[in-house]
Structures are given as structure tokens and as C-alpha cells.
Short mmCIF file of C-alpha atoms and ligand atoms in Angstrom, two decimals:
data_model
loop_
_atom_site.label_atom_id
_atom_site.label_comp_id
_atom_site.label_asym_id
_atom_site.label_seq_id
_atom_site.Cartn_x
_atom_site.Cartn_y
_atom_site.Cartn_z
CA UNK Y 40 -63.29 -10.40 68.86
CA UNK Y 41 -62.65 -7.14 70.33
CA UNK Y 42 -61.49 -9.13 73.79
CA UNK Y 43 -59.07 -10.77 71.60
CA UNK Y 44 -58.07 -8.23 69.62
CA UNK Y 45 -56.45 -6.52 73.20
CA UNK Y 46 -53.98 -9.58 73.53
CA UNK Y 47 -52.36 -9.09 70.14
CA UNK Y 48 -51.91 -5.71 69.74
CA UNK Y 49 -48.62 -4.76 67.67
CA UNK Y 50 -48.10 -1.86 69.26
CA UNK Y 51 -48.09 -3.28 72.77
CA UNK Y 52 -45.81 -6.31 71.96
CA UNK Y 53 -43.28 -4.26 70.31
CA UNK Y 54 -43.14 -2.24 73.64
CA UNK Y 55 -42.78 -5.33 75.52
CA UNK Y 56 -40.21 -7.02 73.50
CA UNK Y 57 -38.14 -3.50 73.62
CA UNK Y 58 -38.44 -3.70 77.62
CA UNK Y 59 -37.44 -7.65 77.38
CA UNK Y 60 -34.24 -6.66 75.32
CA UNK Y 61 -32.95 -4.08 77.96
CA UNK Y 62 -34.08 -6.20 80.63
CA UNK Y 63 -31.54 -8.82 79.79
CA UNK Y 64 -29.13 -6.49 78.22
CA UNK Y 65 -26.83 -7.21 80.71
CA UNK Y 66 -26.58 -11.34 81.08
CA UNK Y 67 -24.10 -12.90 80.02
CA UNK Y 68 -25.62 -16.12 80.03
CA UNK Y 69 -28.23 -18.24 78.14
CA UNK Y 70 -31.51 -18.61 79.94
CA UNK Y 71 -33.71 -22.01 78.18
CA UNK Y 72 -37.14 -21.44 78.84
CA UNK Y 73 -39.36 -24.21 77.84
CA UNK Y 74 -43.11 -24.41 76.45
CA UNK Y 75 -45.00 -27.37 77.66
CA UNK Y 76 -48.16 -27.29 76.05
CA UNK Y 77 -48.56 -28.18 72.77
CA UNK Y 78 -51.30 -24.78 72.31
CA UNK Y 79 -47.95 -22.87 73.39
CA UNK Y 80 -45.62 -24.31 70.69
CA UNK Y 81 -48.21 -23.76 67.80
CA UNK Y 82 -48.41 -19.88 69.32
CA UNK Y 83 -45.10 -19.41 69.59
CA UNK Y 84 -44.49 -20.57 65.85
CA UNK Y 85 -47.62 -18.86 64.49
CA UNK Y 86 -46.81 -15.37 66.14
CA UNK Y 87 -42.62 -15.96 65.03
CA UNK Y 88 -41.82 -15.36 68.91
CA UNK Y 89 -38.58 -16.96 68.71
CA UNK Y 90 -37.49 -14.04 66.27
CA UNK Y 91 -38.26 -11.75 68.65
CA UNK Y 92 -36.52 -12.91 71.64
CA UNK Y 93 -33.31 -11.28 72.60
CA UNK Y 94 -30.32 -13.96 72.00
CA UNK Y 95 -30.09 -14.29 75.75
CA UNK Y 96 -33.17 -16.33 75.75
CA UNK Y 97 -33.98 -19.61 74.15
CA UNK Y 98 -37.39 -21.57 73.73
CA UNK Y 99 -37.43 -24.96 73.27
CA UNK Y 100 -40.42 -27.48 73.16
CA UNK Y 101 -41.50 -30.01 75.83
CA UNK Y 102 -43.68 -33.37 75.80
CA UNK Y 103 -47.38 -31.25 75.79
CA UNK Y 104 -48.87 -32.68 72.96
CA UNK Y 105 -50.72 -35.50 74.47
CA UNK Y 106 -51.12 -37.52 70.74
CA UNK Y 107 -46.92 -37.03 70.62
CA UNK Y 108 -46.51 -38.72 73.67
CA UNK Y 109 -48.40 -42.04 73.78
CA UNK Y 110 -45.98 -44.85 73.02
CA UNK Y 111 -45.74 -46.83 69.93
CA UNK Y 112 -47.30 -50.08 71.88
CA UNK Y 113 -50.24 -48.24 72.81
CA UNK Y 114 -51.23 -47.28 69.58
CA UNK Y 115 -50.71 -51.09 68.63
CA UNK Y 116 -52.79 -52.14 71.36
CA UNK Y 117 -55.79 -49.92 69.64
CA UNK Y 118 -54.54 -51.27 66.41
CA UNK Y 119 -54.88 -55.06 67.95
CA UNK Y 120 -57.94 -54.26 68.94
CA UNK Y 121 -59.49 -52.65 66.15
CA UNK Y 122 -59.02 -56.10 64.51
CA UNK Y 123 -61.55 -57.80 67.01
CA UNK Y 124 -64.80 -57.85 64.75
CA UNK Y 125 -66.92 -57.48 68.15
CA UNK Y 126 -64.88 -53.76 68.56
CA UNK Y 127 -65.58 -50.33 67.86
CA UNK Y 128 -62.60 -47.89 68.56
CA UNK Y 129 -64.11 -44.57 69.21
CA UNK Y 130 -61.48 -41.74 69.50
CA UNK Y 131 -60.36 -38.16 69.31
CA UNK Y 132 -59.30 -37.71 65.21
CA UNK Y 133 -55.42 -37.49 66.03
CA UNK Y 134 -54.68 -40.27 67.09
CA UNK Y 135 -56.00 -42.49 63.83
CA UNK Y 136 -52.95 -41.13 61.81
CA UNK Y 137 -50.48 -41.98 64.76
CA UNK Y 138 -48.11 -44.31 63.53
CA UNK Y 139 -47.90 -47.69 65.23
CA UNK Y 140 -45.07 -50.41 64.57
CA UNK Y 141 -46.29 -51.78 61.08
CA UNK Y 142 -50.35 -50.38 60.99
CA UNK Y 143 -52.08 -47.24 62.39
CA UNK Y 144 -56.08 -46.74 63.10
CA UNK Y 145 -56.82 -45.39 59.37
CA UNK Y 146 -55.44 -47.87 57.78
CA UNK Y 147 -56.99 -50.63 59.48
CA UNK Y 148 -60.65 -48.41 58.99
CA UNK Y 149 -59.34 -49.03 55.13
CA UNK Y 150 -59.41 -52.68 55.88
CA UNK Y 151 -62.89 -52.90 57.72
CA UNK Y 152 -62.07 -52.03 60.94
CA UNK Y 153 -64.90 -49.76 63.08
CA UNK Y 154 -63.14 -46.22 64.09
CA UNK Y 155 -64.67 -43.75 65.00
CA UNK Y 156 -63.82 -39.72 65.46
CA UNK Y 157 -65.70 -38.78 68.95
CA UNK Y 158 -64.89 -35.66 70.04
CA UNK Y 159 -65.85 -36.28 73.55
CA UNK Y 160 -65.79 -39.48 75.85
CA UNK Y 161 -69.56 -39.12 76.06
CA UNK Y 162 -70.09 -39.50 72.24
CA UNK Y 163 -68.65 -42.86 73.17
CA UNK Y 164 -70.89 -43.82 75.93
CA UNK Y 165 -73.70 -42.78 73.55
CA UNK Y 166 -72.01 -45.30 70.95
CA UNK Y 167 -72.45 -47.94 74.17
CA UNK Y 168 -75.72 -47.27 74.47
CA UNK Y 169 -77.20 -47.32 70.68
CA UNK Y 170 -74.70 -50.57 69.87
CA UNK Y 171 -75.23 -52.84 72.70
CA UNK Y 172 -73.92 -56.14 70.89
CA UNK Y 173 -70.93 -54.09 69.84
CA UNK Y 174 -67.90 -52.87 72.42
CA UNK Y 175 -66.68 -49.98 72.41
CA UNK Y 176 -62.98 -48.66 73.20
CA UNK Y 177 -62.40 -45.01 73.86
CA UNK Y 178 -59.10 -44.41 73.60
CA UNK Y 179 -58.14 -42.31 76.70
CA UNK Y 180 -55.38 -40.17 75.95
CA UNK Y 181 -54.45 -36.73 77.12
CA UNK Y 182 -53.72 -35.05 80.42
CA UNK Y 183 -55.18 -33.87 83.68
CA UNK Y 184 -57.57 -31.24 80.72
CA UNK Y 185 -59.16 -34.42 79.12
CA UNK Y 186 -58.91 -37.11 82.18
CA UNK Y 187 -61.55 -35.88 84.19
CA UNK Y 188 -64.26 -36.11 81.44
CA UNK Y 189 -63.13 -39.36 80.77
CA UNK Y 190 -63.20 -40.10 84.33
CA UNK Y 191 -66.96 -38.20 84.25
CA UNK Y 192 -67.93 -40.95 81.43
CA UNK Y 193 -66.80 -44.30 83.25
CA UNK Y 194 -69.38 -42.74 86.33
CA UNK Y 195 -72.09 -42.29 83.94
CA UNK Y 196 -71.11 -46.04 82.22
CA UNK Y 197 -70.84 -47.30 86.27
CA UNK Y 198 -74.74 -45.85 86.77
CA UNK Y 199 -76.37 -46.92 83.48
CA UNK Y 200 -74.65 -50.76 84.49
CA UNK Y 201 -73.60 -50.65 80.82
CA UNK Y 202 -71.64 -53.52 80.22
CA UNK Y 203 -69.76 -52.53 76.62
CA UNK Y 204 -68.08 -49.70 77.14
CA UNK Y 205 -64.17 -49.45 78.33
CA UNK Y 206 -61.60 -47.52 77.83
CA UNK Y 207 -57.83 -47.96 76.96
CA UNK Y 208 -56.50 -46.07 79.30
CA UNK Y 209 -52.99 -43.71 78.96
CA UNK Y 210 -53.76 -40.92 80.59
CA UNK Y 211 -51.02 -38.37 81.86
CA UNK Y 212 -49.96 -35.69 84.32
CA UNK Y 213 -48.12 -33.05 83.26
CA UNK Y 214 -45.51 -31.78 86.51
CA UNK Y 215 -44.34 -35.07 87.10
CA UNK Y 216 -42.31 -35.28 83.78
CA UNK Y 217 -41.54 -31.61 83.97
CA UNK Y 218 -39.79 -32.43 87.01
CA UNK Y 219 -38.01 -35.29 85.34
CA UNK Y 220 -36.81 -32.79 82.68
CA UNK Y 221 -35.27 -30.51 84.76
CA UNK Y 222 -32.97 -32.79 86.48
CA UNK Y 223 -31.84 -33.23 82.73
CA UNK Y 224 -28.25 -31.90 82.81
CA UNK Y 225 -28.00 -31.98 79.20
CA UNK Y 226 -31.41 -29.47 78.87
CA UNK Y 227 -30.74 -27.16 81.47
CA UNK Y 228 -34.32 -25.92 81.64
CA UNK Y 229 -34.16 -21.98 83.20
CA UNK Y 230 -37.94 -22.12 83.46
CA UNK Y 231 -41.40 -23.25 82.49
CA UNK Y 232 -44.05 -21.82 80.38
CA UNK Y 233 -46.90 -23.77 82.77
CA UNK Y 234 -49.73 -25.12 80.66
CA UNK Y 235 -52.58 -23.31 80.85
CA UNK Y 236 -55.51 -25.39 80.51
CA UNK Y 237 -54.13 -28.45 82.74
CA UNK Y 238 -53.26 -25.39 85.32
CA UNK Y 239 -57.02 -24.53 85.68
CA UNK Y 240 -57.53 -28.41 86.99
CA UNK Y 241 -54.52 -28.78 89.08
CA UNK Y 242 -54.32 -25.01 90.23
CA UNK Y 243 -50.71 -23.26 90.59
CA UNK Y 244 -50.03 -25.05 93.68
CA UNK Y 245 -48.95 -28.32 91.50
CA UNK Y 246 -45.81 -26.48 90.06
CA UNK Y 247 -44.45 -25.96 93.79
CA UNK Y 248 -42.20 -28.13 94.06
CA UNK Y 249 -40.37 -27.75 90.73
CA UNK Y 250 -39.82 -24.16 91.85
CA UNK Y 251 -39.09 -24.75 95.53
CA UNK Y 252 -37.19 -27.97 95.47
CA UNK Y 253 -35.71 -27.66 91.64
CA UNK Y 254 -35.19 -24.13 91.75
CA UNK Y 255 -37.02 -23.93 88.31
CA UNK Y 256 -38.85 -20.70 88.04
CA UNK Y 257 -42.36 -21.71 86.63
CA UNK Y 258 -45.03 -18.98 85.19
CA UNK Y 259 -48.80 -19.96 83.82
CA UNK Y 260 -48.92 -18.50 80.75
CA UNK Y 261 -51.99 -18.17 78.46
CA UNK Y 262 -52.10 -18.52 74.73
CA UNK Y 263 -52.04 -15.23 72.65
CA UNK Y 264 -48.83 -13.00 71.53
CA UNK Y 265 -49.07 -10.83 74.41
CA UNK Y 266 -49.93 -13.47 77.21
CA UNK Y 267 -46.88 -15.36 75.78
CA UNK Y 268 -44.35 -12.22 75.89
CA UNK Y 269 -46.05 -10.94 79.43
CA UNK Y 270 -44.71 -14.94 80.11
CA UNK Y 271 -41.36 -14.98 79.23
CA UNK Y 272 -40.54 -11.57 80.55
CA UNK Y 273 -41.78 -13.33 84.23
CA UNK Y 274 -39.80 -15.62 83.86
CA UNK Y 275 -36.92 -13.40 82.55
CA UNK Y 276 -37.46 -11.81 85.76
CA UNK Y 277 -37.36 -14.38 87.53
CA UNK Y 278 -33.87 -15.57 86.24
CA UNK Y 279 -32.29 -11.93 87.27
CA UNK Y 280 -33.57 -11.73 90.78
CA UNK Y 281 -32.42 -15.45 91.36
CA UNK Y 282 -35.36 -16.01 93.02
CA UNK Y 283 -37.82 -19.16 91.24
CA UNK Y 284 -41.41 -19.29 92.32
CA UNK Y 285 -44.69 -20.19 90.61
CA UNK Y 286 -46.54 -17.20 88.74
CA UNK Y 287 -49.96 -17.25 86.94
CA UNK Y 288 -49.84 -14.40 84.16
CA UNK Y 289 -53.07 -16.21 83.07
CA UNK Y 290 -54.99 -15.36 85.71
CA UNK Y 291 -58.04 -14.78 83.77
CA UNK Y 292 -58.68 -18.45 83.56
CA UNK Y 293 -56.70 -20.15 86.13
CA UNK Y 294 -57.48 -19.45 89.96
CA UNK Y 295 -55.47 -20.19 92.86
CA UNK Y 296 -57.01 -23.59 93.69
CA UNK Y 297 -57.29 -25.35 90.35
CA UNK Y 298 -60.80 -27.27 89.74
CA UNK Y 299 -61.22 -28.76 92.87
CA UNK Y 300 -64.27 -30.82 91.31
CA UNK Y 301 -62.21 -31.74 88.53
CA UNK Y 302 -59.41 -33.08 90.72
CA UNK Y 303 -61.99 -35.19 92.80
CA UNK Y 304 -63.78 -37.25 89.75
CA UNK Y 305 -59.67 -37.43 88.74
CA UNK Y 306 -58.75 -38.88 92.21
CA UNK Y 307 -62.08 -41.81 92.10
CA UNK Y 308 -61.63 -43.16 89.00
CA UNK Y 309 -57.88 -43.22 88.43
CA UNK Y 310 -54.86 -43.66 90.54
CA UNK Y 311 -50.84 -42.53 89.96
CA UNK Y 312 -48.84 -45.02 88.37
CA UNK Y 313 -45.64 -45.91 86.23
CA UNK Y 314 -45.87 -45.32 82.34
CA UNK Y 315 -44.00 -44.99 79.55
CA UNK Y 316 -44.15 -41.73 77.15
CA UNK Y 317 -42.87 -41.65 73.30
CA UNK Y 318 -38.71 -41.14 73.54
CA UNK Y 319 -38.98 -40.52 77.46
CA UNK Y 320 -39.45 -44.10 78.89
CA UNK Y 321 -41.20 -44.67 81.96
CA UNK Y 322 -41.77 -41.90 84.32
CA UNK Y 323 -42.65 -43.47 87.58
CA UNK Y 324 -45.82 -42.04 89.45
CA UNK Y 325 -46.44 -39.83 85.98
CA UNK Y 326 -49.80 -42.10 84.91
CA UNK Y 327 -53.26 -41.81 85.36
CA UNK Y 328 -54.58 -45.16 85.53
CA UNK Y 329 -58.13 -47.01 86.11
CA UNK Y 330 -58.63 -47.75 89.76
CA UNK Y 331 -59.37 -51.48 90.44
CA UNK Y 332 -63.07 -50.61 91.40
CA UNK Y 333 -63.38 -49.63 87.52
CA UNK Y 334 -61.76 -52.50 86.05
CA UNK Y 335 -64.90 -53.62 84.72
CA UNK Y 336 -64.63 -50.43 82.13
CA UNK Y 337 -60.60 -51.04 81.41
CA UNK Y 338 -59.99 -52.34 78.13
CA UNK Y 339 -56.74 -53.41 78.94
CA UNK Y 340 -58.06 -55.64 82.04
CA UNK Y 341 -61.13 -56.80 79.93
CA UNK Y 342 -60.45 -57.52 76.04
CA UNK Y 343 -57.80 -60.38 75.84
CA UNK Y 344 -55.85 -59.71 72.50
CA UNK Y 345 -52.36 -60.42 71.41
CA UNK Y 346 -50.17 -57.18 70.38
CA UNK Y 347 -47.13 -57.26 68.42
CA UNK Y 348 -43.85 -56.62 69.17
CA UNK Y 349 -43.30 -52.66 69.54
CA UNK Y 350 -40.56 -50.96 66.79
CA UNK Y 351 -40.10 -47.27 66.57
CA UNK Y 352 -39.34 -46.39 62.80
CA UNK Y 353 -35.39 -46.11 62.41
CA UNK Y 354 -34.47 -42.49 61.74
CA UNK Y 355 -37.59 -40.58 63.47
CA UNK Y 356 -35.95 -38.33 66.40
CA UNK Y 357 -39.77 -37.72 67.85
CA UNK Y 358 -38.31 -39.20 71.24
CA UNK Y 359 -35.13 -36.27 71.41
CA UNK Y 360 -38.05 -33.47 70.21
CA UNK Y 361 -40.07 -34.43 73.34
CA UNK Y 362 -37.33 -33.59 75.25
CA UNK Y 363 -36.76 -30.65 73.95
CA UNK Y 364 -32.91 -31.33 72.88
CA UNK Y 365 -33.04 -31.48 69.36
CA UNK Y 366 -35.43 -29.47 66.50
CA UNK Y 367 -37.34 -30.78 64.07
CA UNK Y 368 -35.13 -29.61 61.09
CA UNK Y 369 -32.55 -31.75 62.50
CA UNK Y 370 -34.19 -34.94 61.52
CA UNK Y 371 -33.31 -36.19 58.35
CA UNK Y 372 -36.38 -37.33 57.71
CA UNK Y 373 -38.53 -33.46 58.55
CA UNK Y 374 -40.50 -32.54 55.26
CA UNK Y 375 -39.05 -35.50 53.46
CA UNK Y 376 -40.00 -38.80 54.11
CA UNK Y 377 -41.62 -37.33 57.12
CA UNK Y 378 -45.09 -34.81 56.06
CA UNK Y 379 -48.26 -34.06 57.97
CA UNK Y 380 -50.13 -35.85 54.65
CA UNK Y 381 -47.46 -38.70 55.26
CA UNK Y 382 -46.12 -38.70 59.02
CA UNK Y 383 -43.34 -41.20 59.69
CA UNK Y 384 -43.64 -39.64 63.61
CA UNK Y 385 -46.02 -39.05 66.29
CA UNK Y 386 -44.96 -34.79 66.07
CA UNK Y 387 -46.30 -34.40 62.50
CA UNK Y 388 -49.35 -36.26 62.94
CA UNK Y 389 -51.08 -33.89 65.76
CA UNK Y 390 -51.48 -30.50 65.02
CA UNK Y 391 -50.08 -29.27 68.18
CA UNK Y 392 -47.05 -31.37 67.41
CA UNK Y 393 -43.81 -29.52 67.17
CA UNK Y 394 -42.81 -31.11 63.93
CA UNK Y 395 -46.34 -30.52 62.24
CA UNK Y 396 -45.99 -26.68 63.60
CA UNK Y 397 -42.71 -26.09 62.00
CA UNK Y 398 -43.52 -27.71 58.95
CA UNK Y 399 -46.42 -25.24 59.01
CA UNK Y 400 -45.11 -22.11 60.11
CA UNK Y 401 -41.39 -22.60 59.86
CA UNK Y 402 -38.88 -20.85 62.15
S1 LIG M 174 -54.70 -29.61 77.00
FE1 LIG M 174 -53.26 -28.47 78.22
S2 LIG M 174 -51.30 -29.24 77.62
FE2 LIG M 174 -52.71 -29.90 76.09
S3 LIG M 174 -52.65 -28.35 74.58
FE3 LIG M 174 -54.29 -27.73 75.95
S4 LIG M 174 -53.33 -26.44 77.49
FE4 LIG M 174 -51.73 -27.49 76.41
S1 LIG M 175 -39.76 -35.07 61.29
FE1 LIG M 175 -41.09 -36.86 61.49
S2 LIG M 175 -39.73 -38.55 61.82
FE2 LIG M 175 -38.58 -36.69 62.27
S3 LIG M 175 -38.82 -36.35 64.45
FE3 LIG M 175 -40.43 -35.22 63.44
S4 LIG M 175 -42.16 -36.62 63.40
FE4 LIG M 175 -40.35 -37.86 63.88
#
């Protein structure tokens, strides 16, 4: 506690919010500095760093949350099947409340389906192994932090020759859309606050080219008060000397070559491809998906089931969040049709969703 007690001490982060003001003093423009990570936007709401920020600097919220960004089809593909009395969906608890076009996971489990909350891809091999006249679908969601365990559990599926286990795969990487959203004119991104768990798998290294061919300054930030002011002011600095590189201020955790082990089980099990995410549309290359070798463990390869028709509810602005260009309270529907007890959107269901965390927190 004591460890964690030196990252949020008020006495330190007034002193570096008082050195971020008179840093910046002097711009005249608007730097945007945006948080990737869904950890990041619940900090930055829980700690109120927004109202401490001088008005030269903005923060707005990127596509980290990896339950906000699976599309509305996917979730209808679980939903489809769930409905297959041979199949057990076994998944992280998020993504049960994520609404699909007319159902979601819970409410099939109301109507007999068989969910249920893992909280690792290796609780669902164990499912595969105690149920072997059953299936079982891990839903494989998240990015480069949560791939390579998945990755880890199709191996161990692969040696055991278990025959019932798969996964439905929609599985991320993180700088490949970052890159997409700073070529967005309308966002004008200044800089990145770098995830920081993803960074300790792909290592600083991945950001490179947002930096040196984007010019987007890029700093790997970690998640208390402190970690996240030490951040910004990097990338404050940044902005003034004109001069965008990739930084690790959370260099506690996150070494200069990533997981290397990690990225390996990553590369043997899945390869890049084209897929959609919630509001973004397809980013091509920003997938990880199941290598043909592992087809045997692919849900989508192996269970034939029809899905219906995708439809985003009218009215939620999840999509626009993602991107960072508009705020939650600017949906009509935010803490009125819309509640994490009743989400009409993908960003109040998780709790690292930007909607949920300024429902929770506000401003
Ligand atoms: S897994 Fe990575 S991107 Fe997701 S919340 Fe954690 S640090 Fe952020
Ligand atoms: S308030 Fe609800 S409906 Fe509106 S953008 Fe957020 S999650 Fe979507």
C-alpha cells in the first residue's frame, strides 16, 4: 500500500500540475492528447484530471475498452450460438450485458441458454475437459494483453487432442487503429497516452511509426494520478520542442523489448487481418485472427449457425465516443434510456467504458 501510496501523493501532483500550467503558459494553441486504454479513462475520471489540466490541453477517449469495441454482429454470432443446445458460451462477465441487435448473452441465459463467466481462457479448456459431450465457445475478445493467453489455451487444447473446445475469435491490436485515428483530420490527435499493459507485450518499439511517420508524439503511461500527470506533461513536452518520439514514463513495468514470449505464442496461433470495430468499420491488418493450422479450434470455421441481420440501436453515439469526437453527455440517450443497470450501448456496459465512467464519476 505504501508503494502505492507514493504515486498519489497530493502534494506531489499539485507541484506537477503547477509546473504543467507554466509549462504551457505560453501556447496559443490547443494540444488533444488522447487516452487509449480503457484503465486510463476510468483514472482519469476517478482522479478529476481533466479539471486539472490547463485549458491548453484537452483529453479525449479512444477505442481501449476491448468489450466497447466488438461489433454488434459479433455479439450476435455468440448470441446465435448460445441457442445451439449442444453449446456452452464461456466468457469474460462483460460481454453478457453487451447489447446485440434484438438479444444479448443474459438474456438468452434467462431463456436456457449455457453462459458462463470464466475469467481466464483456461477455465474454459477446463470446461472442455469435464463436459466432453458439450462444446464450448470462449469468446476471444480483447487485445494483444488477453490474446496471448488465449493463444496459450488453443496450444494446450492442440496437445490434449480435445476436440470441443473453440473459440470465437475477435481479437485486436491496438497501434494499428491508433494510426488510423490520427490521420483523422476532424480529431487532430497531438499525442497518445500508450496503453500500458498491451505496451509490456508489444514493447515501445510498436508505437514507432506513429511517432516517426505520423509525427504523433506517443508516451507509455501507467495508471495512477501521478503516472498519468508525469504522462501528459511528456507529452506536453513533446508538443513544445516539436519533436514526437515514443517515451515510456511506465518504465516500471514495460521494458524496451515488450514480451518477446508473449509476441511468439501471438505470432503461431493468430495471423493480421481485416476487422471491423464498434463505430470504426474495418481497419485493415488491425485483427488477430486464428491461423489455418488452428481451424480445428475456430468457432467461426467449425459451428455452422445462421446469424441475423446486424442493427445498431438508433440514437446510441457509442461509434463517435470510440473515436474520441463526441462525449458521452452528448448522447441523448446518456443516463436516460441509456444506464449501466440498463445499457442501450456497448460504453455503459463495460466498466472501463467511457460512458459507464462518466456516468460514475462525472466530469
Ligand atoms: S488491457 Fe491494455 S488496453 Fe485494455 S484496459 Fe488494460 S492496459 Fe488498457
Ligand atoms: S450513453 Fe449509451 S447509447 Fe449513448 S453513446 Fe453511451 S453507451 Fe451508447
Amino acid at each position: 500500500m505504501k508503494y502505492l501510496d507514493a504515486f498519489r501523493d497530493g502534494a506531489v501532483a499539485r507541484r506537477m500540475v503547477e509546473q504543467l500550467h507554466a509549462r504551457v503558459a505560453d501556447y496559443a494553441g490547443q494540444m488533444t492528447f488522447m487516452e487509449v486504454c480503457g484503465t486510463h479513462t476510468m483514472a482519469i475520471y476517478q482522479h478529476g484530471i481533466r479539471s486539472l489540466l490547463p485549458p491548453q490541453i484537452r483529453l479525449i477517449s479512444g477505442p481501449g475498452c476491448p468489450v466497447c469495441v466488438t461489433p454488434v454482429d459479433y455479439v450476435d454470432h455468440a448470441v446465435a450460438l448460445s441457442r445451439l443446445p449442444e453449446v456452452v458460451i464461456a466468457t469474460f462477465g462483460d460481454m453478457v450485458r453487451v447489447p446485440g441487435s434484438s438479444s444479448n448473452l443474459q438474456h438468452e441465459q434467462a431463456r436456457g441458454a449455457e453462459v458462463r463467466i470464466v475469467y481466464s481462457p483456461l477455465d474454459a479448456l477446463a470446461l472442455a475437459q469435464k463436459h466432453p459431450e458439450k462444446k464450448i465457445v470462449f469468446l476471444g475478445v480483447g487485445f494483444e494483453t488477453t490474446a496471448p493467453t488465449i493463444a496459450g489455451a488453443i496450444l494446450a487444447a492442440q496437445r490434449q487432442g480435445l476436440k470441443n473446445f473453440f473459440v470465437l475469435g475477435a481479437n485486436k491490436t491496438i497501434p494499428i487503429p491508433m494510426a488510423a485515428l490520427a490521420a483523422d483530420p476532424e480529431l487532430q490527435v497531438s499525442g497518445y497516452l500508450c496503453p500500458a499493459h498491451v505496451s509490456a507485450i508489444i514493447g515501445p518499439g510498436a508505437y514507432a511509426p506513429l511517432a516517426e511517420q505520423l509525427g504523433v508524439p506517443c508516451v507509455i503511461t501507467g495508471f495512477e494520478p501521478l503516472d498519468m500527470l508525469q504522462g501528459i506533461a511528456m507529452l506536453a513536452d513533446q508538443v513544445l520542442e516539436g519533436r514526437p518520439r515514443v517515451e515510456t514514463q511506465y518504465s516500471r513495468i514495460v521494458r524496451p523489448e515488450g514480451n518477446p514470449r508473449a509476441r511468439d505464442i501471438l505470432a503461431q496461433v493468430f495471423a493480421p487481418c481485416d476487422v471491423p470495430w464498434r463505430g470504426i468499420g474495418v481497419i485493415p491488418g488491425s485483427g488477430l485472427c486464428i491461423r489455418d493450422e488452428f481451424a480445428a479450434f475456430d468457432a467461426a470455421r467449425r459451428i455452422a449457425v445462421e446469424v441475423e441481420a446486424p442493427r445498431e440501436h438508433p440514437g446510441c453515439l457509442c461509434g463517435e465516443i470510440l473515436k474520441g469526437k463526441v462525449r458521452p453527455g452528448d448522447c441523448p440517450l446518456f443516463r436516460n434510456a441509456c444506464t449501466p443497470e440498463n445499457p442501450v450501448g456497448a460504453c455503459m456496459v463495460s466498466s472501463e467504458g467511457t460512458c459507464a465512467a462518466e456516468y460514475k464519476y462525472g466530469i
